[in-house]
Short mmCIF file of C-alpha atoms and ligand atoms in Angstrom, two decimals:
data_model
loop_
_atom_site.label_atom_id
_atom_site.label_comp_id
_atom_site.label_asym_id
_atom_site.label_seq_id
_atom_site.Cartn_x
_atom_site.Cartn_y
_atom_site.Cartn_z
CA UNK A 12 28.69 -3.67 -0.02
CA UNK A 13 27.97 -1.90 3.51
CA UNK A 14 24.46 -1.18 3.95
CA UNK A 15 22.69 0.68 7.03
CA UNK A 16 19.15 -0.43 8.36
CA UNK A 17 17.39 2.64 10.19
CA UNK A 18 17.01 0.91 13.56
CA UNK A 19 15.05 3.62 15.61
CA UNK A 20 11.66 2.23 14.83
CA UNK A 21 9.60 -0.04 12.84
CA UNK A 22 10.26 -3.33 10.82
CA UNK A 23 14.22 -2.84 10.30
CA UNK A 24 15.11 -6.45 11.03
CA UNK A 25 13.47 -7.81 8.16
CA UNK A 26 15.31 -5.30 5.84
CA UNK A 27 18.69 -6.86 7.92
CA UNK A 28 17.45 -10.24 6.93
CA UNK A 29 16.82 -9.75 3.45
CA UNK A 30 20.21 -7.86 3.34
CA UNK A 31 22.20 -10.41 4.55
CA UNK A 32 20.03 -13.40 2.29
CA UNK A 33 21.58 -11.18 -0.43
CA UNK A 34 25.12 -11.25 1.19
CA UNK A 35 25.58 -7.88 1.89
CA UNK A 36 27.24 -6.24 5.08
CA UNK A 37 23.98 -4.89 6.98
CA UNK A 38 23.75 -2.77 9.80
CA UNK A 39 21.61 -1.46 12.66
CA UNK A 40 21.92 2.27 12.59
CA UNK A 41 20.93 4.60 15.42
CA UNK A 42 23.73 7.22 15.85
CA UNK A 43 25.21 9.70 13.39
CA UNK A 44 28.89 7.21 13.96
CA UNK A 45 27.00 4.53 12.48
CA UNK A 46 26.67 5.81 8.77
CA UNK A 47 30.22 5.95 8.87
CA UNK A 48 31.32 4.13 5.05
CA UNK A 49 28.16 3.30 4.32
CA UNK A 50 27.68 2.31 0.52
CA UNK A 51 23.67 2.52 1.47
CA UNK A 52 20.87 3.67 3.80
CA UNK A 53 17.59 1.63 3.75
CA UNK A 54 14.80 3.38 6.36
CA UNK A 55 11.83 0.99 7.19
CA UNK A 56 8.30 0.86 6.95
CA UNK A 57 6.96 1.74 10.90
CA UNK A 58 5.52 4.92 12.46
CA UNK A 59 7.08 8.28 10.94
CA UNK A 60 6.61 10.53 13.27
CA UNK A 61 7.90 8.21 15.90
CA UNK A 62 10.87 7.58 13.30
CA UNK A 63 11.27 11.50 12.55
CA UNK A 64 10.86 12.60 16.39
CA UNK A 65 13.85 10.00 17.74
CA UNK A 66 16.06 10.28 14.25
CA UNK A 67 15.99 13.89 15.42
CA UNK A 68 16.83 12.85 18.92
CA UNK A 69 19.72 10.54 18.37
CA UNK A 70 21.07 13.34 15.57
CA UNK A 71 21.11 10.46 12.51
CA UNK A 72 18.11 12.27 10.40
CA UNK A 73 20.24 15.41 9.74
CA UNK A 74 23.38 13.21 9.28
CA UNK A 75 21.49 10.96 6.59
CA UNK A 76 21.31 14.38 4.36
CA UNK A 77 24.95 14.50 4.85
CA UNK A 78 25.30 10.68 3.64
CA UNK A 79 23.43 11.06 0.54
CA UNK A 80 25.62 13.93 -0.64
CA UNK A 81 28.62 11.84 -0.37
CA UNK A 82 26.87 9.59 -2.76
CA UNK A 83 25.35 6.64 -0.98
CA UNK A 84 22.09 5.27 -2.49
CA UNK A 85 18.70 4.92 -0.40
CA UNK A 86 15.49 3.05 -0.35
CA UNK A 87 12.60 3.98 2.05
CA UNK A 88 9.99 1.54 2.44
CA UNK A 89 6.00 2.82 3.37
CA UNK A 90 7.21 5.26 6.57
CA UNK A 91 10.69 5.46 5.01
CA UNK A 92 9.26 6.80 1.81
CA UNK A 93 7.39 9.30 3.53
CA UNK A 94 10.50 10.22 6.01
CA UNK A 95 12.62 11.14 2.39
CA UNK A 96 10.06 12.44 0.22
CA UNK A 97 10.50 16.07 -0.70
CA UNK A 98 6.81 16.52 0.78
CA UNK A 99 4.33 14.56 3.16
CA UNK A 100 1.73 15.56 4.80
CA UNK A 101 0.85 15.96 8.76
CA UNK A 102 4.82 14.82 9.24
CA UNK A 103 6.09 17.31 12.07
CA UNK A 104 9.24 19.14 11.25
CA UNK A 105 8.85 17.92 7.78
CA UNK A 106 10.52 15.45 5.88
CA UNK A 107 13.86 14.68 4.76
CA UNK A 108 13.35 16.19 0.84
CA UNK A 109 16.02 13.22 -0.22
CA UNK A 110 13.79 12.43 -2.97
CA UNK A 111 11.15 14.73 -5.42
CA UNK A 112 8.09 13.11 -4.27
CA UNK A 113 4.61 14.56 -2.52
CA UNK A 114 3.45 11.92 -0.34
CA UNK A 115 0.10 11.69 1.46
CA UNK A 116 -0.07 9.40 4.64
CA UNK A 117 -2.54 7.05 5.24
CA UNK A 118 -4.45 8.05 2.73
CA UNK A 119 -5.97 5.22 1.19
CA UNK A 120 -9.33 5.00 3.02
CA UNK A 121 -10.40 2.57 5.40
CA UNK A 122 -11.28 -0.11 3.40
CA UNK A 123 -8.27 0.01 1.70
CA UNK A 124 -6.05 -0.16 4.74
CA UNK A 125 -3.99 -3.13 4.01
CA UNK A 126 -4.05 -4.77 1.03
CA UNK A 127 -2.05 -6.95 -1.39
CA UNK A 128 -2.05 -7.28 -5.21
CA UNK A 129 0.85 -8.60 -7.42
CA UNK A 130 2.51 -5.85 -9.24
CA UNK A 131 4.50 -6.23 -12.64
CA UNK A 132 7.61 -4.39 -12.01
CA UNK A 133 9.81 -3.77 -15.46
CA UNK A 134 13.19 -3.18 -13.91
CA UNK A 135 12.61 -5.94 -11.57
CA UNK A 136 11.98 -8.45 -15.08
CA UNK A 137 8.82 -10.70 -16.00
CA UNK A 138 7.57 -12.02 -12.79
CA UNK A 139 5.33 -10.04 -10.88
CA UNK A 140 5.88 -8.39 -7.76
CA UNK A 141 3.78 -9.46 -4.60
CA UNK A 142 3.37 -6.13 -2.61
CA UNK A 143 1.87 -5.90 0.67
CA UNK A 144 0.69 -1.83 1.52
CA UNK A 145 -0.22 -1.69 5.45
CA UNK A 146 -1.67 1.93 5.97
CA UNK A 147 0.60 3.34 3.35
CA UNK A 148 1.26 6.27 2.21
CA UNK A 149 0.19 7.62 -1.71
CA UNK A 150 2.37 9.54 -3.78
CA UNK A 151 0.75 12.54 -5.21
CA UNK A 152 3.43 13.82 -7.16
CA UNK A 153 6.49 12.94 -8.51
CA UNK A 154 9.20 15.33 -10.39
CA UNK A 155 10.22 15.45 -13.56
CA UNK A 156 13.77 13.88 -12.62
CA UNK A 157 11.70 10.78 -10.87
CA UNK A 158 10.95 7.50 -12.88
CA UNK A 159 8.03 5.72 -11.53
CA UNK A 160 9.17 2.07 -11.11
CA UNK A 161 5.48 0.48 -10.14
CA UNK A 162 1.76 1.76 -10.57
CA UNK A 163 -0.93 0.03 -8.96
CA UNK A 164 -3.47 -1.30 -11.57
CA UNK A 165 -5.25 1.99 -12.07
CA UNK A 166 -2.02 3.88 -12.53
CA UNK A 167 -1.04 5.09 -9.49
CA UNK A 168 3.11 5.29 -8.96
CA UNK A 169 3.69 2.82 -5.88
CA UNK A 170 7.34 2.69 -6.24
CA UNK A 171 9.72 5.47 -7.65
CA UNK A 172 13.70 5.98 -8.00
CA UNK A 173 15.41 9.32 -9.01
CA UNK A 174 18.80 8.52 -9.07
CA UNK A 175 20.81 6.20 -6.47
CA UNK A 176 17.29 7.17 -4.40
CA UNK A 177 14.47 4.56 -4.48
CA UNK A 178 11.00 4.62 -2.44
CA UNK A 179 8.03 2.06 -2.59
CA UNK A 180 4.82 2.38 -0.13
CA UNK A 181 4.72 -1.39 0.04
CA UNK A 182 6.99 -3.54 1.63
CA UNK A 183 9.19 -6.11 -0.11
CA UNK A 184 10.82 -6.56 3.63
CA UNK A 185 7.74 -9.02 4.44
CA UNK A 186 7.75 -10.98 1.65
CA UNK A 187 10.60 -13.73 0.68
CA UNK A 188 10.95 -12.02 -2.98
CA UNK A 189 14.53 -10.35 -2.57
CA UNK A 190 14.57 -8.99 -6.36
CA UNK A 191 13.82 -5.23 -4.98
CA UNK A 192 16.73 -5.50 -2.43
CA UNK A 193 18.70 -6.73 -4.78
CA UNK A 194 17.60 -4.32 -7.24
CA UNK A 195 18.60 -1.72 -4.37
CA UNK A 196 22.34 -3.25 -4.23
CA UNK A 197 23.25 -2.59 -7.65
CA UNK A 198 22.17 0.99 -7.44
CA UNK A 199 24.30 1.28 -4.24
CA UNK A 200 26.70 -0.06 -6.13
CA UNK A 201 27.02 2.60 -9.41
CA UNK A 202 28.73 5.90 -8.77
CA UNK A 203 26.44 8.76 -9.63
N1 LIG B 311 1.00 4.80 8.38
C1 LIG B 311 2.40 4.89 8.63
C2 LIG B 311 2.88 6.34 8.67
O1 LIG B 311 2.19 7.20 8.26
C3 LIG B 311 3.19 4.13 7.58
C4 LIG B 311 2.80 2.69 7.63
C5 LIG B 311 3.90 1.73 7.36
O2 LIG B 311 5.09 2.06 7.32
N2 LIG B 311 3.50 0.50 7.21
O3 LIG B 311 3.94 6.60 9.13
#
């Protein structure tokens, strides 16, 4: 399994990390010539617009539409979510529309900001999930082709898959719990 790591901003080299914990062929990617053969794209939790102004630079954002119709599966963590949602707000130039989410940036409040709570996630099996949300982004809508994989407590979706797509506002790249990446792998792995 060859999977590329967004590398243009943000916490990428703990998605490498987990990646390669999990055995998998990871890679820094930067340049459209790096999603060549990819199997999967992850894109990090970090600043979007930074991530959105230089993946338009370097020419990979429009190129990552390109992958996904070939059939590679995706995951975007917190900033990655919002970079392939369908919708976010105050993103400039817009997102990638990968995935049939709204998303809303930095919208839980101030005392909210960062926050952790453990979060029982079915398709991940009984144990809970320790998720850690740093300024992230809530999802304000999802389609009707979206499952939502995680609410917080009160309901709200926190993690959501439609498809070989997946997006979560937290980040499972901080914590040691690989079951998400691994999760991730086996979708990259069907063939829808
Ligand atoms: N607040 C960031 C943004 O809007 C996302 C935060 C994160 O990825 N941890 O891009």
């Amino acid at each position: 399994m060859k999977i590329g790591v967004l590398a243009v901003q943000g916490d990428f080299i703990e998605h490498i990390e987990a990646l390669r914990r999990l055995k998998a062929e990871a890679i820094p990617v930067r340049l459209p010539a790096d999603l060549q053969g990819l199997d999967g794209l992850i894109i990090p939790g970090g600043e979007s617009t930074t991530i959105r102004r230089l993946g338009q630079e370097y020419g990979v954002l429009p190129a990552i539409r390109d992958l996904r119709q070939k059939g590679a599966a995706m995951l975007g963590t917190c900033a990655g979510m919002i970079i392939l949602a369908r919708k976010a707000t105050q993103l400039e130039n817009g997102s990638l529309g990968i995935i049939d989410v709204e998303v809303r940036r930095n919208a839980f409040g101030r005392q909210l900001e960062s926050f952790e709570v453990d979060l029982p996630i079915a398709v991940l099996g009984g144990t809970p999930f320790h998720a850690v949300f740093i300024r992230a982004p809530r999802i304000d809508k999802v389609g009707p082709g979206v499952e939502v994989l995680a609410t917080l407590p009160g309901g709200e979706p926190v993690a959501a898959r439609q498809g070989k797509v997946m997006v979560a506002s937290f980040h499972p790249e901080l914590t040691p719990d690989l079951r998400l990446h691994e999760y991730f792998l086996r979708l990259a792995a069907t063939s829808q």
